[in-house]
GROMACS .gro file of C-alpha atoms in nm:
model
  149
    1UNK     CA    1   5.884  -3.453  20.831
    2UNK     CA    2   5.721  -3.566  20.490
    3UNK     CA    3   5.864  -3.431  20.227
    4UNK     CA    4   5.610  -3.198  19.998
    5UNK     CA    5   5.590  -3.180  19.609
    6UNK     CA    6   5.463  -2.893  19.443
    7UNK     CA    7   5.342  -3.189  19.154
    8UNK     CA    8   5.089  -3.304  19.447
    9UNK     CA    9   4.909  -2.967  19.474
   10UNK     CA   10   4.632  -2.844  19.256
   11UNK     CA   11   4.535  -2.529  19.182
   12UNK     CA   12   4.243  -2.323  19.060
   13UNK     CA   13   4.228  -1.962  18.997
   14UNK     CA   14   3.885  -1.808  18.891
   15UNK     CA   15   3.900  -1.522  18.715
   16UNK     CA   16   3.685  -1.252  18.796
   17UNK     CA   17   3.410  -1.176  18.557
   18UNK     CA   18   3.473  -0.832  18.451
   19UNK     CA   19   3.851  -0.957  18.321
   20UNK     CA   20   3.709  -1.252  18.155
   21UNK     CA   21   3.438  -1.075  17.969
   22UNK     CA   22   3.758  -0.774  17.843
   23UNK     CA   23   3.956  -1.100  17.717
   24UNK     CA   24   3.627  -1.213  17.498
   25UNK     CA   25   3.588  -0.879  17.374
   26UNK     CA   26   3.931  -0.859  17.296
   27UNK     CA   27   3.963  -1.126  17.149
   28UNK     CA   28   3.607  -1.039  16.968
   29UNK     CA   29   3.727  -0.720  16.824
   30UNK     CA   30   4.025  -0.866  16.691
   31UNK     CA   31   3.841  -1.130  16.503
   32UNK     CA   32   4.043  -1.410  16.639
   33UNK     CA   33   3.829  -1.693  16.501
   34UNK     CA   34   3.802  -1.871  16.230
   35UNK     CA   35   3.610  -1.612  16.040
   36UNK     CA   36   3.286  -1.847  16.060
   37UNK     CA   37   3.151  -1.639  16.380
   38UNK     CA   38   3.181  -1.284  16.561
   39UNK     CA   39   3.121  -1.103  16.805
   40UNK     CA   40   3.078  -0.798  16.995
   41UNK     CA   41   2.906  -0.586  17.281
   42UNK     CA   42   2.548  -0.454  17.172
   43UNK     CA   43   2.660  -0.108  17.260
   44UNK     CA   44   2.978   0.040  17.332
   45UNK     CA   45   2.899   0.202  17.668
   46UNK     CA   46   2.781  -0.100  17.863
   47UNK     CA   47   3.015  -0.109  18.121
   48UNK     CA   48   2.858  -0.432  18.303
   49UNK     CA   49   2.937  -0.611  17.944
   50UNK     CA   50   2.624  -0.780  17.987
   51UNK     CA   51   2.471  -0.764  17.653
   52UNK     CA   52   2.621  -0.885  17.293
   53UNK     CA   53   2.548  -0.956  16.974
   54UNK     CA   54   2.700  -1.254  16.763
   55UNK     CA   55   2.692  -1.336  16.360
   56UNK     CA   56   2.693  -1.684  16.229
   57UNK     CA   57   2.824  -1.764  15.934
   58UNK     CA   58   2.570  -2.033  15.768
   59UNK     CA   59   2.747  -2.387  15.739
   60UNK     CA   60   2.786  -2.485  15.374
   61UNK     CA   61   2.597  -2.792  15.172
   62UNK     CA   62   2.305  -2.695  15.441
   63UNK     CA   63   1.973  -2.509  15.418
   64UNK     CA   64   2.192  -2.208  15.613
   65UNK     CA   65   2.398  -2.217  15.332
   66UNK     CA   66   2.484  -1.853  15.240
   67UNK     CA   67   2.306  -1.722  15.520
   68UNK     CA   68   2.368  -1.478  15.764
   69UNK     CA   69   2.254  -1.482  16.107
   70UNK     CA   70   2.243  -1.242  16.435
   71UNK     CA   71   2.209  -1.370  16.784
   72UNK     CA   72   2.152  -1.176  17.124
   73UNK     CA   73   2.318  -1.292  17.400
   74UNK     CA   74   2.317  -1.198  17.808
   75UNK     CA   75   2.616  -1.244  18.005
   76UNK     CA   76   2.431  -1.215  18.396
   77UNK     CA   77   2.583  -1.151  18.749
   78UNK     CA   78   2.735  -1.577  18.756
   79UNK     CA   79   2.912  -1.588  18.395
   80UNK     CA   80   3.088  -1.754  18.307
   81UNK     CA   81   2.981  -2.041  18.555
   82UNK     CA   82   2.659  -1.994  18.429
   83UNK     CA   83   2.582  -1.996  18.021
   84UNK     CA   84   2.492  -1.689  17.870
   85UNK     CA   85   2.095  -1.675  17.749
   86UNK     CA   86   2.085  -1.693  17.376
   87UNK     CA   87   1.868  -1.610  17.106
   88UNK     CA   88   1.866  -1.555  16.738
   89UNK     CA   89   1.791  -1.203  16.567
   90UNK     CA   90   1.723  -1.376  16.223
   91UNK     CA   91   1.444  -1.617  16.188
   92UNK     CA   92   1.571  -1.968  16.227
   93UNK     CA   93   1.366  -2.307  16.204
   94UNK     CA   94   1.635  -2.529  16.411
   95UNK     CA   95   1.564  -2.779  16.720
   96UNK     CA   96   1.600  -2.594  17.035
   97UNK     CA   97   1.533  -2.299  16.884
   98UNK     CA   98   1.124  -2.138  17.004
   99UNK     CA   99   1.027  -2.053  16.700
  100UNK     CA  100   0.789  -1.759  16.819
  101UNK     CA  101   1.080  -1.611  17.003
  102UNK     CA  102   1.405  -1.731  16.905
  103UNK     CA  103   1.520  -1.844  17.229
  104UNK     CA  104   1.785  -2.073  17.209
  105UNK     CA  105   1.706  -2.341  17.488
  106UNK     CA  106   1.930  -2.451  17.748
  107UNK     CA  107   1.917  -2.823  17.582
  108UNK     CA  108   2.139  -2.761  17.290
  109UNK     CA  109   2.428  -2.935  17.356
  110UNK     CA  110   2.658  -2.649  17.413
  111UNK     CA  111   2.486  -2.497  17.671
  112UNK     CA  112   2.403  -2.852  17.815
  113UNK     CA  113   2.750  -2.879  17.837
  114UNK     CA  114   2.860  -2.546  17.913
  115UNK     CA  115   3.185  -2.492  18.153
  116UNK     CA  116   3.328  -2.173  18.286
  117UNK     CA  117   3.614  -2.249  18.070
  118UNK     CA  118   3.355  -2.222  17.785
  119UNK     CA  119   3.355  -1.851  17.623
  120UNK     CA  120   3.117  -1.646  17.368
  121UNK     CA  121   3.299  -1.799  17.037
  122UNK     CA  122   3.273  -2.152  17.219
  123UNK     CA  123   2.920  -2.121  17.234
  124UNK     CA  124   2.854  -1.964  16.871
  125UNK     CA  125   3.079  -2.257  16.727
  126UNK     CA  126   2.888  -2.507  16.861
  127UNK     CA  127   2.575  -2.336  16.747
  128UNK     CA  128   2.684  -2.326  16.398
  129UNK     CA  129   2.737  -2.712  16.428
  130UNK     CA  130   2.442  -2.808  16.542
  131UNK     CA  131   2.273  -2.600  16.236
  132UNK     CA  132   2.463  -2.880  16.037
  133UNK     CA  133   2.299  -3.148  16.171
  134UNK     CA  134   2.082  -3.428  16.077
  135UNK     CA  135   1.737  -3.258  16.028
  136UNK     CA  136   1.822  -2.870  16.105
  137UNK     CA  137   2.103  -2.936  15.817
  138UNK     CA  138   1.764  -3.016  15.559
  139UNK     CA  139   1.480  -2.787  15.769
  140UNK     CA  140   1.353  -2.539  15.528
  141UNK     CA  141   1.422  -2.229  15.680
  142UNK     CA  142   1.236  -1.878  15.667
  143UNK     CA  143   1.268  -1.613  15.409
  144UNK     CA  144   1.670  -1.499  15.454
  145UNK     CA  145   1.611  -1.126  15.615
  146UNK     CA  146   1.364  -1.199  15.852
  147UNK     CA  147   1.409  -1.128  16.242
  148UNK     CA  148   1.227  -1.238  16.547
  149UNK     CA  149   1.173  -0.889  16.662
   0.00000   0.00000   0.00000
């Protein structure tokens, strides 16, 4: 009889959604970030946890410098194996951002790349750093304190 090694087996637990989405808000209402980016549910009540709201902190030597901005985001039946859909509150001229809507499209990298190991700070974080790119570090941006909707 072979002999069997616990080293040889692989496994993978999925969490169900529900608990994952209680971690992130956990972890949202105790502000354990960098300080850069929050976030939260859009209302208190929503049970399904479906619907938040995220700051970003402008990244510094940038035309977001000293900024401010609110996102939306939907977290549907298949997160986290799906990305949530984005979009910004505030009025932002970025690449891969519509800028009659302020949809965040599914090409930005971190949603490109998204993982179910990705979570709601992931995906804010990697917003921020694409607003210090190339040309949306140097895009003039709209008057600060204007929204989308």
């Amino acid at each position: 009889m072979p002999a069997f090694r616990l080293s040889q087996m692989h496994f993978c637990f999925i969490v169900p959604r529900n608990f994952r989405l209680l971690d992130e808000l956990e972890q949202g209402e105790k502000g354990i970030s960098d300080g850069l980016c929050s976030y939260g549910l859009e209302k208190p009540d929503d049970i399904m946890m479906e619907r938040w709201t995220g700051t970003i902190f402008g990244p510094s030597r940038t035309t977001h410098d000293n900024r401010i901005y609110t996102l939306k985001m939907y977290c549907g039946p298949n997160y986290p194996s799906e990305p949530p859909e984005v979009s910004f509150v505030s009025r932002i001229n970025m690449a891969g951002v519509d800028p009659e809507t302020g949809a965040v499209s599914n090409d930005i990298e971190v949603l490109k790349n998204w993982k179910p190991s990705s979570r709601l700070h992931t995906l804010l974080k990697g917003l921020r750093t694409e607003m210090g790119k190339g040309a949306n570090a140097r895009l003039t941006q709209p008057p600060e304190g204007t929204t989308f909707y």
